[in-house]
Short mmCIF file of C-alpha atoms in Angstrom, two decimals:
data_model
loop_
_atom_site.label_atom_id
_atom_site.label_comp_id
_atom_site.label_asym_id
_atom_site.label_seq_id
_atom_site.Cartn_x
_atom_site.Cartn_y
_atom_site.Cartn_z
CA UNK R 4 26.93 26.16 51.42
CA UNK R 5 26.56 26.34 47.59
CA UNK R 6 23.12 27.47 46.39
CA UNK R 7 21.06 24.87 44.55
CA UNK R 8 18.01 25.02 42.32
CA UNK R 9 15.94 21.86 42.68
CA UNK R 10 12.85 20.60 40.89
CA UNK R 11 10.55 18.38 42.93
CA UNK R 12 8.10 16.50 40.69
CA UNK R 13 7.51 19.71 38.73
CA UNK R 14 4.64 19.80 36.20
CA UNK R 15 3.21 22.55 34.05
CA UNK R 16 -0.01 22.47 31.99
CA UNK R 17 -0.60 25.09 29.28
CA UNK R 18 -3.90 27.03 29.01
CA UNK R 19 -4.94 24.77 26.09
CA UNK R 20 -4.69 21.74 28.40
CA UNK R 21 -1.46 20.35 26.96
CA UNK R 22 1.04 19.11 29.56
CA UNK R 23 4.30 20.88 28.74
CA UNK R 24 6.27 18.65 31.11
CA UNK R 25 5.42 16.36 34.02
CA UNK R 26 7.12 15.17 37.21
CA UNK R 27 10.49 16.77 36.51
CA UNK R 28 12.97 15.77 39.21
CA UNK R 29 16.31 17.53 38.86
CA UNK R 30 18.96 19.48 40.73
CA UNK R 31 20.94 22.33 39.13
CA UNK R 32 24.42 22.67 40.63
CA UNK R 33 25.71 26.26 41.08
CA UNK R 34 27.83 26.49 37.94
CA UNK R 35 27.47 27.87 34.40
CA UNK R 36 24.76 25.69 32.81
CA UNK R 37 23.40 25.92 29.27
CA UNK R 38 19.75 24.86 28.90
CA UNK R 39 18.95 23.67 25.37
CA UNK R 40 16.01 21.99 23.66
CA UNK R 41 13.62 22.25 20.72
CA UNK R 42 11.34 25.24 20.21
CA UNK R 43 8.08 24.72 22.08
CA UNK R 44 9.46 22.14 24.50
CA UNK R 45 9.19 24.60 27.41
CA UNK R 46 12.65 26.11 28.05
CA UNK R 47 11.39 29.65 28.66
CA UNK R 48 8.54 28.40 30.85
CA UNK R 49 11.00 26.35 32.89
CA UNK R 50 13.24 29.42 33.24
CA UNK R 51 10.29 31.46 34.53
CA UNK R 52 9.33 28.68 36.95
CA UNK R 53 12.89 28.56 38.29
CA UNK R 54 12.83 32.33 38.79
CA UNK R 55 9.40 32.27 40.49
CA UNK R 56 7.79 34.30 37.69
CA UNK R 57 5.01 31.71 37.24
CA UNK R 58 3.65 28.94 39.43
CA UNK R 59 3.74 25.22 38.53
CA UNK R 60 0.61 23.18 37.96
CA UNK R 61 1.97 20.72 40.52
CA UNK R 62 5.25 20.04 42.28
CA UNK R 63 7.67 22.69 43.48
CA UNK R 64 10.89 24.58 42.79
CA UNK R 65 13.21 24.70 45.79
CA UNK R 66 15.61 27.65 45.81
CA UNK R 67 18.60 28.19 48.07
CA UNK R 68 19.23 31.91 47.86
CA UNK R 69 17.97 34.60 45.49
CA UNK R 70 17.32 34.34 41.73
CA UNK R 71 17.58 37.19 39.20
CA UNK R 72 15.79 36.61 35.88
CA UNK R 73 16.30 38.26 32.47
CA UNK R 74 13.43 37.55 30.07
CA UNK R 75 13.80 36.73 26.38
CA UNK R 76 11.29 39.40 25.30
CA UNK R 77 11.88 42.74 27.04
CA UNK R 78 8.67 44.52 26.03
CA UNK R 79 7.99 48.06 27.19
CA UNK R 80 4.66 47.20 28.85
CA UNK R 81 6.23 44.75 31.28
CA UNK R 82 9.43 46.79 31.67
CA UNK R 83 8.25 50.42 31.34
CA UNK R 84 11.53 52.15 32.31
CA UNK R 85 15.25 51.52 32.66
CA UNK R 86 14.99 50.74 36.38
CA UNK R 87 12.45 47.96 35.69
CA UNK R 88 14.58 46.69 32.83
CA UNK R 89 17.58 46.40 35.13
CA UNK R 90 15.45 44.66 37.76
CA UNK R 91 16.12 47.52 40.21
CA UNK R 92 12.75 49.32 40.25
CA UNK R 93 11.66 47.84 43.61
CA UNK R 94 15.09 48.51 45.14
CA UNK R 95 15.20 52.13 43.97
CA UNK R 96 11.61 52.70 45.14
CA UNK R 97 12.53 51.37 48.59
CA UNK R 98 15.52 53.73 48.72
CA UNK R 99 13.24 56.64 47.83
CA UNK R 100 10.78 55.70 50.59
CA UNK R 101 13.60 55.43 53.14
CA UNK R 102 14.91 58.80 51.99
CA UNK R 103 11.44 60.22 52.56
CA UNK R 104 11.41 58.90 56.14
CA UNK R 105 10.08 55.33 55.86
CA UNK R 106 10.88 53.02 58.78
CA UNK R 107 9.24 49.97 57.17
CA UNK R 108 11.41 46.91 57.89
CA UNK R 109 10.52 45.46 54.47
CA UNK R 110 12.18 48.44 52.76
CA UNK R 111 15.37 48.02 54.78
CA UNK R 112 15.39 44.26 54.14
CA UNK R 113 15.02 44.87 50.40
CA UNK R 114 17.88 47.36 50.32
CA UNK R 115 20.24 45.29 52.48
CA UNK R 116 23.75 46.61 51.84
CA UNK R 117 22.91 48.18 48.47
CA UNK R 118 22.69 51.81 49.57
CA UNK R 119 24.68 52.94 46.53
CA UNK R 120 22.31 51.37 43.96
CA UNK R 121 21.63 54.71 42.22
CA UNK R 122 25.33 55.38 41.81
CA UNK R 123 26.11 51.85 40.63
CA UNK R 124 23.32 51.96 38.01
CA UNK R 125 24.56 55.35 36.74
CA UNK R 126 28.13 54.03 36.48
CA UNK R 127 26.90 50.90 34.67
CA UNK R 128 24.92 52.94 32.13
CA UNK R 129 27.93 55.16 31.50
CA UNK R 130 30.14 52.09 30.99
CA UNK R 131 27.64 50.87 28.38
CA UNK R 132 27.91 54.23 26.58
CA UNK R 133 24.28 54.95 27.49
CA UNK R 134 24.83 58.36 29.07
CA UNK R 135 21.62 59.61 27.47
CA UNK R 136 19.40 57.40 29.66
CA UNK R 137 18.69 57.22 33.40
CA UNK R 138 16.58 55.09 35.73
CA UNK R 139 13.32 56.81 34.71
CA UNK R 140 13.89 56.72 30.93
CA UNK R 141 10.98 54.89 29.18
CA UNK R 142 12.07 51.71 27.43
CA UNK R 143 9.70 52.27 24.49
CA UNK R 144 12.28 54.49 22.79
CA UNK R 145 15.23 52.10 23.29
CA UNK R 146 16.51 49.66 20.67
CA UNK R 147 16.48 45.92 21.24
CA UNK R 148 20.24 45.93 21.79
CA UNK R 149 20.04 48.76 24.34
CA UNK R 150 17.29 46.97 26.27
CA UNK R 151 19.27 43.74 26.31
CA UNK R 152 22.47 45.43 27.53
CA UNK R 153 20.66 47.24 30.34
CA UNK R 154 18.85 44.08 31.47
CA UNK R 155 22.11 42.13 31.51
CA UNK R 156 23.90 44.89 33.41
CA UNK R 157 21.15 44.73 36.01
CA UNK R 158 21.82 41.01 36.34
CA UNK R 159 25.54 41.53 37.00
CA UNK R 160 24.70 44.20 39.62
CA UNK R 161 22.03 42.07 41.32
CA UNK R 162 24.31 40.16 43.75
CA UNK R 163 21.90 37.24 43.32
CA UNK R 164 22.87 33.66 44.09
CA UNK R 165 21.50 32.55 40.71
CA UNK R 166 21.07 34.25 37.35
CA UNK R 167 18.53 32.85 34.89
CA UNK R 168 19.18 34.40 31.45
CA UNK R 169 16.79 33.58 28.59
CA UNK R 170 18.50 34.04 25.17
CA UNK R 171 20.77 36.84 26.47
CA UNK R 172 22.79 37.20 23.24
CA UNK R 173 19.78 38.21 21.12
CA UNK R 174 20.28 41.69 19.63
CA UNK R 175 23.92 41.89 20.79
CA UNK R 176 26.68 42.63 18.29
CA UNK R 177 30.04 40.83 18.26
CA UNK R 178 31.68 43.24 20.72
CA UNK R 179 28.79 42.99 23.16
CA UNK R 180 28.74 39.19 22.90
CA UNK R 181 32.42 39.13 23.81
CA UNK R 182 31.60 41.33 26.80
CA UNK R 183 28.82 38.92 27.81
CA UNK R 184 31.25 35.97 27.68
CA UNK R 185 33.73 37.87 29.87
CA UNK R 186 31.01 38.72 32.41
CA UNK R 187 29.90 35.08 32.51
CA UNK R 188 33.47 34.03 33.25
CA UNK R 189 33.67 36.49 36.18
CA UNK R 190 30.31 35.47 37.69
CA UNK R 191 30.84 33.40 40.85
CA UNK R 192 27.25 32.30 41.53
CA UNK R 193 25.00 29.88 39.70
CA UNK R 194 24.05 30.76 36.11
CA UNK R 195 21.40 29.11 33.96
CA UNK R 196 21.68 30.15 30.33
CA UNK R 197 18.76 29.37 27.99
CA UNK R 198 20.40 29.70 24.59
CA UNK R 199 20.94 28.35 21.08
CA UNK R 200 24.07 30.49 20.61
CA UNK R 201 26.88 28.00 20.01
CA UNK R 202 29.51 30.68 20.63
CA UNK R 203 28.01 31.39 24.05
CA UNK R 204 27.44 27.71 24.88
CA UNK R 205 31.15 27.11 24.31
CA UNK R 206 31.75 28.83 27.67
CA UNK R 207 29.49 26.83 30.00
CA UNK R 208 30.45 24.05 32.40
CA UNK R 209 27.55 21.74 31.52
CA UNK R 210 24.65 21.41 29.08
CA UNK R 211 21.19 20.34 30.25
CA UNK R 212 18.75 19.30 27.52
CA UNK R 213 14.98 19.57 27.96
CA UNK R 214 12.99 17.14 25.80
CA UNK R 215 9.60 15.41 26.00
CA UNK R 216 11.45 12.69 27.95
CA UNK R 217 12.52 15.19 30.65
CA UNK R 218 15.84 16.76 31.62
CA UNK R 219 19.21 15.19 30.81
CA UNK R 220 22.61 16.56 31.83
CA UNK R 221 25.70 16.42 29.62
CA UNK R 222 29.08 17.35 31.11
CA UNK R 223 31.15 19.99 29.36
CA UNK R 224 30.40 22.76 26.87
CA UNK R 225 28.51 22.69 23.55
CA UNK R 226 31.29 20.87 21.65
CA UNK R 227 31.27 18.09 24.25
CA UNK R 228 27.46 18.00 24.22
CA UNK R 229 27.34 17.74 20.42
CA UNK R 230 29.88 14.89 20.47
CA UNK R 231 28.12 13.01 23.27
CA UNK R 232 24.73 13.46 21.67
CA UNK R 233 25.97 12.30 18.26
CA UNK R 234 27.42 9.16 19.87
CA UNK R 235 24.22 8.68 21.85
CA UNK R 236 22.04 9.07 18.74
CA UNK R 237 24.22 6.61 16.83
CA UNK R 238 23.63 4.10 19.63
CA UNK R 239 19.88 4.80 19.65
CA UNK R 240 19.72 4.37 15.85
CA UNK R 241 21.58 1.06 16.10
CA UNK R 242 19.24 -0.09 18.86
CA UNK R 243 16.21 0.88 16.74
CA UNK R 244 17.50 -1.12 13.77
CA UNK R 245 18.18 -4.09 16.07
CA UNK R 246 14.64 -3.88 17.49
CA UNK R 247 13.16 -3.71 13.97
CA UNK R 248 15.25 -6.70 12.84
CA UNK R 249 14.27 -8.63 15.98
CA UNK R 250 10.61 -7.79 15.43
CA UNK R 251 10.76 -9.03 11.83
CA UNK R 252 12.49 -12.24 12.96
CA UNK R 253 9.96 -12.87 15.75
CA UNK R 254 7.10 -12.19 13.35
CA UNK R 255 8.47 -14.75 10.87
CA UNK R 256 8.87 -17.31 13.68
CA UNK R 257 5.33 -16.64 14.92
CA UNK R 258 4.00 -17.07 11.38
CA UNK R 259 5.92 -20.32 10.97
CA UNK R 260 4.61 -21.57 14.33
CA UNK R 261 1.04 -20.72 13.34
CA UNK R 262 1.48 -22.56 10.02
CA UNK R 263 2.88 -25.66 11.84
CA UNK R 264 -0.03 -25.58 14.25
CA UNK R 265 -2.49 -25.35 11.34
CA UNK R 266 -0.86 -28.33 9.67
CA UNK R 267 -1.08 -30.37 12.91
CA UNK R 268 -4.77 -29.53 13.24
CA UNK R 269 -5.46 -30.51 9.63
CA UNK R 270 -3.52 -33.79 10.05
CA UNK R 271 -5.40 -34.61 13.26
CA UNK R 272 -8.76 -34.03 11.60
CA UNK R 273 -7.83 -36.25 8.64
CA UNK R 274 -6.62 -39.05 10.94
CA UNK R 275 -9.80 -38.82 12.97
CA UNK R 276 -12.01 -39.16 9.89
CA UNK R 277 -9.95 -41.98 8.41
CA UNK R 278 -9.91 -43.87 11.74
CA UNK R 279 -13.73 -43.90 11.88
CA UNK R 280 -13.74 -42.11 15.28
CA UNK R 281 -17.15 -41.21 16.70
CA UNK R 282 -18.63 -37.77 16.00
CA UNK R 283 -18.70 -37.06 19.74
CA UNK R 284 -14.96 -37.70 20.04
CA UNK R 285 -14.19 -35.71 16.88
CA UNK R 286 -16.21 -32.74 18.17
CA UNK R 287 -14.40 -32.87 21.50
CA UNK R 288 -11.00 -32.91 19.76
CA UNK R 289 -12.07 -30.04 17.47
CA UNK R 290 -13.25 -27.94 20.42
CA UNK R 291 -9.97 -28.56 22.25
CA UNK R 292 -8.01 -27.66 19.12
CA UNK R 293 -9.99 -24.44 18.59
CA UNK R 294 -9.46 -23.48 22.24
CA UNK R 295 -5.72 -24.10 21.86
CA UNK R 296 -5.59 -22.04 18.63
CA UNK R 297 -7.48 -19.20 20.33
CA UNK R 298 -4.95 -19.08 23.15
CA UNK R 299 -2.11 -19.14 20.62
CA UNK R 300 -3.68 -16.22 18.73
CA UNK R 301 -4.03 -14.18 21.94
CA UNK R 302 -0.40 -14.89 22.87
CA UNK R 303 0.68 -13.99 19.32
CA UNK R 304 -1.23 -10.70 19.45
CA UNK R 305 0.28 -9.85 22.85
CA UNK R 306 3.75 -10.69 21.54
CA UNK R 307 3.17 -8.54 18.45
CA UNK R 308 2.03 -5.58 20.58
CA UNK R 309 5.09 -5.97 22.80
CA UNK R 310 7.34 -6.02 19.70
CA UNK R 311 5.68 -2.90 18.30
CA UNK R 312 6.01 -1.11 21.64
CA UNK R 313 9.74 -1.93 21.81
CA UNK R 314 10.19 -0.46 18.33
CA UNK R 315 8.15 2.66 19.28
CA UNK R 316 10.18 3.12 22.47
CA UNK R 317 13.46 2.74 20.58
CA UNK R 318 12.28 5.19 17.91
CA UNK R 319 11.23 7.78 20.52
CA UNK R 320 14.85 8.03 21.66
CA UNK R 321 16.03 8.86 18.14
CA UNK R 322 16.01 12.45 16.88
CA UNK R 323 13.57 12.56 13.94
CA UNK R 324 15.30 12.98 10.59
CA UNK R 325 12.54 14.91 8.84
CA UNK R 326 11.50 17.29 11.61
CA UNK R 327 12.50 20.93 11.31
CA UNK R 328 13.37 20.50 7.62
CA UNK R 329 13.24 23.66 5.53
CA UNK R 330 12.78 23.23 1.79
CA UNK R 331 14.75 25.71 -0.31
CA UNK R 332 12.67 28.06 -2.52
CA UNK R 333 12.31 26.85 -6.10
CA UNK R 334 14.19 29.79 -7.55
CA UNK R 335 17.58 30.39 -9.07
CA UNK R 336 19.48 33.39 -10.31
CA UNK R 337 21.67 33.10 -13.45
CA UNK R 338 25.21 34.39 -13.24
CA UNK R 339 25.35 38.01 -14.37
CA UNK R 340 21.65 38.78 -13.78
CA UNK R 341 21.38 42.22 -12.17
CA UNK R 342 19.58 41.90 -8.83
CA UNK R 343 20.14 45.09 -6.86
CA UNK R 344 21.69 48.56 -7.31
CA UNK R 345 22.51 51.10 -4.62
CA UNK R 346 23.93 54.39 -5.94
CA UNK R 347 25.06 56.86 -3.24
CA UNK R 348 22.29 55.68 -0.92
CA UNK R 349 22.25 57.46 2.44
CA UNK R 350 20.33 55.63 5.17
CA UNK R 351 17.73 57.46 7.29
CA UNK R 352 19.36 55.98 10.42
CA UNK R 353 22.82 54.60 11.10
CA UNK R 354 25.83 55.03 8.84
CA UNK R 355 26.08 58.55 7.46
CA UNK R 356 28.39 57.70 4.57
CA UNK R 357 26.71 56.90 1.21
CA UNK R 358 26.45 53.26 0.22
CA UNK R 359 27.23 51.89 -3.23
CA UNK R 360 26.51 48.29 -4.10
CA UNK R 361 25.81 46.29 -7.27
CA UNK R 362 24.52 42.79 -6.61
CA UNK R 363 24.33 40.42 -9.57
CA UNK R 364 23.93 36.67 -9.88
CA UNK R 365 23.54 34.41 -6.85
CA UNK R 366 25.87 36.42 -4.61
CA UNK R 367 25.66 35.90 -0.85
CA UNK R 368 26.77 38.72 1.44
CA UNK R 369 26.87 39.18 5.20
CA UNK R 370 25.92 42.67 6.39
CA UNK R 371 27.96 43.30 9.53
CA UNK R 372 28.65 46.18 11.93
CA UNK R 373 28.05 47.29 15.49
CA UNK R 374 24.56 47.92 16.85
CA UNK R 375 23.33 51.29 15.62
CA UNK R 376 25.30 51.20 12.36
CA UNK R 377 22.14 50.72 10.29
CA UNK R 378 22.18 47.03 9.29
CA UNK R 379 18.45 46.47 9.87
CA UNK R 380 17.72 49.90 8.40
CA UNK R 381 19.54 48.96 5.20
CA UNK R 382 17.44 45.81 4.76
CA UNK R 383 14.26 47.76 5.45
CA UNK R 384 15.24 50.32 2.81
CA UNK R 385 15.94 47.57 0.24
CA UNK R 386 12.64 45.89 1.12
CA UNK R 387 10.77 49.14 0.55
CA UNK R 388 9.76 49.52 4.21
CA UNK R 389 11.74 52.75 4.56
CA UNK R 390 12.76 55.44 2.08
CA UNK R 391 16.46 56.31 1.78
CA UNK R 392 17.48 59.80 2.88
CA UNK R 393 19.02 60.25 -0.56
CA UNK R 394 20.45 58.30 -3.48
CA UNK R 395 19.04 55.79 -5.94
CA UNK R 396 17.97 52.22 -5.20
CA UNK R 397 16.75 49.75 -7.83
CA UNK R 398 15.74 46.15 -7.20
CA UNK R 399 15.38 43.92 -10.28
CA UNK R 400 14.18 40.69 -8.66
CA UNK R 401 11.39 39.25 -6.51
CA UNK R 402 12.56 39.60 -2.93
CA UNK R 403 11.55 38.23 0.46
CA UNK R 404 12.35 40.13 3.65
CA UNK R 405 12.36 38.54 7.10
CA UNK R 406 12.50 41.06 9.92
CA UNK R 407 14.18 40.07 13.21
CA UNK R 408 10.77 40.57 14.89
CA UNK R 409 8.93 38.48 12.27
CA UNK R 410 6.15 36.32 13.57
CA UNK R 411 5.28 38.64 16.46
CA UNK R 412 2.58 40.43 14.47
CA UNK R 413 -0.92 39.10 13.71
CA UNK R 414 -0.92 36.94 16.83
CA UNK R 415 -4.49 35.73 16.21
CA UNK R 416 -3.55 34.22 12.84
CA UNK R 417 -2.65 30.53 12.84
CA UNK R 418 0.42 29.11 11.12
CA UNK R 419 -1.77 27.70 8.34
CA UNK R 420 -3.44 31.08 7.79
CA UNK R 421 -0.09 32.88 7.58
CA UNK R 422 1.11 30.49 4.86
CA UNK R 423 -2.22 30.66 3.02
CA UNK R 424 -1.95 34.45 2.88
CA UNK R 425 1.35 34.13 1.00
CA UNK R 426 0.45 31.13 -1.17
CA UNK R 427 -3.29 31.05 -1.80
CA UNK R 428 -3.12 28.30 -4.45
CA UNK R 429 -1.35 25.65 -2.36
CA UNK R 430 -3.70 23.08 -0.80
CA UNK R 431 -4.08 23.22 2.97
CA UNK R 432 -2.82 19.64 3.23
CA UNK R 433 0.44 20.61 1.50
CA UNK R 434 0.83 23.62 3.80
CA UNK R 435 0.28 21.42 6.84
CA UNK R 436 2.89 18.97 5.54
CA UNK R 437 5.45 21.75 5.22
CA UNK R 438 4.63 22.99 8.71
CA UNK R 439 4.94 19.46 10.06
CA UNK R 440 8.42 19.27 8.56
CA UNK R 441 9.20 22.31 10.72
CA UNK R 442 7.96 20.51 13.83
CA UNK R 443 4.64 22.43 13.89
CA UNK R 444 1.96 19.78 13.49
CA UNK R 445 -1.57 18.92 14.57
CA UNK R 446 -3.38 21.49 16.69
CA UNK R 447 -0.29 23.74 16.83
CA UNK R 448 -0.69 24.47 13.12
CA UNK R 449 -4.20 25.94 13.63
CA UNK R 450 -3.98 27.63 17.06
CA UNK R 451 -3.35 31.41 17.29
CA UNK R 452 0.33 32.02 16.67
CA UNK R 453 0.61 34.07 19.87
CA UNK R 454 0.39 30.75 21.73
CA UNK R 455 3.47 29.39 19.93
CA UNK R 456 6.99 29.87 21.22
CA UNK R 457 9.17 32.67 19.83
CA UNK R 458 11.17 30.17 17.81
CA UNK R 459 8.04 28.54 16.39
CA UNK R 460 6.65 31.93 15.34
CA UNK R 461 9.96 32.74 13.64
CA UNK R 462 9.86 29.44 11.71
CA UNK R 463 6.30 30.12 10.54
CA UNK R 464 7.30 33.59 9.34
CA UNK R 465 10.31 32.15 7.54
CA UNK R 466 8.19 29.45 5.89
CA UNK R 467 5.61 32.05 4.79
CA UNK R 468 8.33 33.93 2.89
CA UNK R 469 10.13 30.91 1.47
CA UNK R 470 6.97 29.16 0.28
CA UNK R 471 5.29 32.26 -1.19
CA UNK R 472 3.52 31.88 -4.53
CA UNK R 473 6.27 33.92 -6.25
CA UNK R 474 9.56 32.33 -5.10
CA UNK R 475 12.11 34.94 -3.99
CA UNK R 476 15.29 35.47 -5.98
CA UNK R 477 16.71 37.73 -3.28
CA UNK R 478 16.47 36.86 0.42
CA UNK R 479 16.90 39.62 3.01
CA UNK R 480 17.36 37.96 6.41
CA UNK R 481 17.68 40.12 9.53
CA UNK R 482 19.04 37.96 12.35
CA UNK R 483 17.02 34.89 11.30
CA UNK R 484 18.93 32.81 13.86
CA UNK R 485 17.32 34.67 16.79
CA UNK R 486 14.91 32.43 18.73
CA UNK R 487 15.57 29.30 16.64
CA UNK R 488 16.50 26.13 18.49
CA UNK R 489 19.73 24.36 17.59
CA UNK R 490 18.07 21.75 15.37
CA UNK R 491 16.10 24.41 13.48
CA UNK R 492 19.23 26.54 13.14
CA UNK R 493 21.09 23.63 11.55
CA UNK R 494 18.10 23.06 9.23
CA UNK R 495 18.16 26.76 8.26
CA UNK R 496 21.87 26.49 7.47
CA UNK R 497 21.23 23.47 5.23
CA UNK R 498 18.36 25.25 3.46
CA UNK R 499 20.48 28.35 2.79
CA UNK R 500 23.27 26.16 1.40
CA UNK R 501 20.75 24.71 -1.09
CA UNK R 502 19.20 28.10 -1.95
CA UNK R 503 20.21 29.18 -5.47
CA UNK R 504 19.27 32.87 -5.24
CA UNK R 505 20.98 36.00 -3.94
CA UNK R 506 21.27 36.59 -0.22
CA UNK R 507 21.87 39.49 2.18
CA UNK R 508 21.98 38.36 5.81
CA UNK R 509 22.46 40.21 9.09
CA UNK R 510 23.69 38.10 11.98
CA UNK R 511 26.07 38.37 14.92
CA UNK R 512 26.44 34.57 15.14
CA UNK R 513 29.82 33.82 13.58
CA UNK R 514 29.20 30.06 13.56
CA UNK R 515 26.00 30.61 11.55
CA UNK R 516 27.68 32.98 9.07
CA UNK R 517 30.59 30.60 8.53
CA UNK R 518 28.21 27.70 7.83
CA UNK R 519 26.22 29.22 4.93
CA UNK R 520 28.93 29.69 2.29
CA UNK R 521 28.95 33.49 2.05
CA UNK R 522 31.13 35.54 -0.31
CA UNK R 523 34.34 36.48 1.52
CA UNK R 524 34.09 40.28 1.13
CA UNK R 525 30.70 41.07 2.73
CA UNK R 526 29.36 44.55 3.52
CA UNK R 527 30.39 46.30 6.76
CA UNK R 528 28.55 49.37 8.08
CA UNK R 529 29.91 51.93 10.56
CA UNK R 530 28.27 54.31 12.99
#
């Protein structure tokens, strides 16, 4: 019988008291499923709930079979060594206890048929060209790409009924992403993929979107989802316009009815006075008229509230136009202005061959190459974070550097504080407005940034650089697409298309690179 993952009235409340989602009722069929949604909507929390990593506030997750989970952030404290990273630490420990003479039934149940786990892990590490590590190697000394590859290899070795992978393509180069796609195609169990990677989402069987309205399934891959959602949004927008037009029409009719009623009352009062009716009769008619007008006003108010609610409900189904908007920095670079010079620069890590580059005017280059070739190192050297091993580097423009781990530092600072630190003269109200355009509004703008999602923290870090008091003429972006939701990624693409300065960007997302109008030649590094 195929394994299912089912949500039974699932709810989760955050430590700050905010309900992340409520009463989710859904069944995940055992196929390749892409889970998408805005930053902060709860995708990673839902993934952890499905995997049994956290407990719901109410409701339940019903699992048929086993679930193997790969987290989005593979920190060394939670995953101290390679065995833990691969999700095999408990299994290998049980094998060691059995080898030492244990007869505990729990150990034998945990091992099952996987007596060759040590050998299979060694073979997997060798296949990943990681011969320098073993099960006990600490993860603190491994790169982000190495951690991700090991964790994913552990998933493929797990023999689980379900895999739950949270942003598995982060830190993977083009070759490794192709390998991930091939492994997904070979996987025969259920697979839930939390991702914004359009290249990866092209290879799923269905897309499930998590929104404040709940979970909604769309058949097909990302292209089908984008088409269906565009058609759906066009219908929602048309319905909203129809509701607004209907509300205006009903309001005019109600106003006209009230004016007719007022005229009838005035005419009745005049006729009563002119007909010399008694004061007692006139007072009785007036009281009846006032009672009738009061009832009409109540009905009119109820009708108006109903009209407003219909418009609000129709608007809630529409994707907001302004949310997640990034404003391009107010800077431009004239053609021919010298921006950056690299003369025989040798990097401290990565490519051993000297680099020569002259960047002038608003040129836009992709920095590409396999993991370990020195792409991030190059940007850190240009940003002044690292010294080159040798050679001469001169930067002739104000630059902004966004590290791929940006936003993870200073977790106690709020989003507003991070922007204030970079632009002390901008009023707090203006900073809040810019954050609201990014979808970070209200209390989320002032809470410690460690409580925000990874994508939200990345957007705050990006905004802090873009809206700095001295606008950057050179942007250094190191995998800025990591952690961003699809809507924010599209907004970033639009911002970079409007940006008039020079640009060096590292990314393994070909769809992203193709969308931002880069110079055709680029800069490729080699190990």
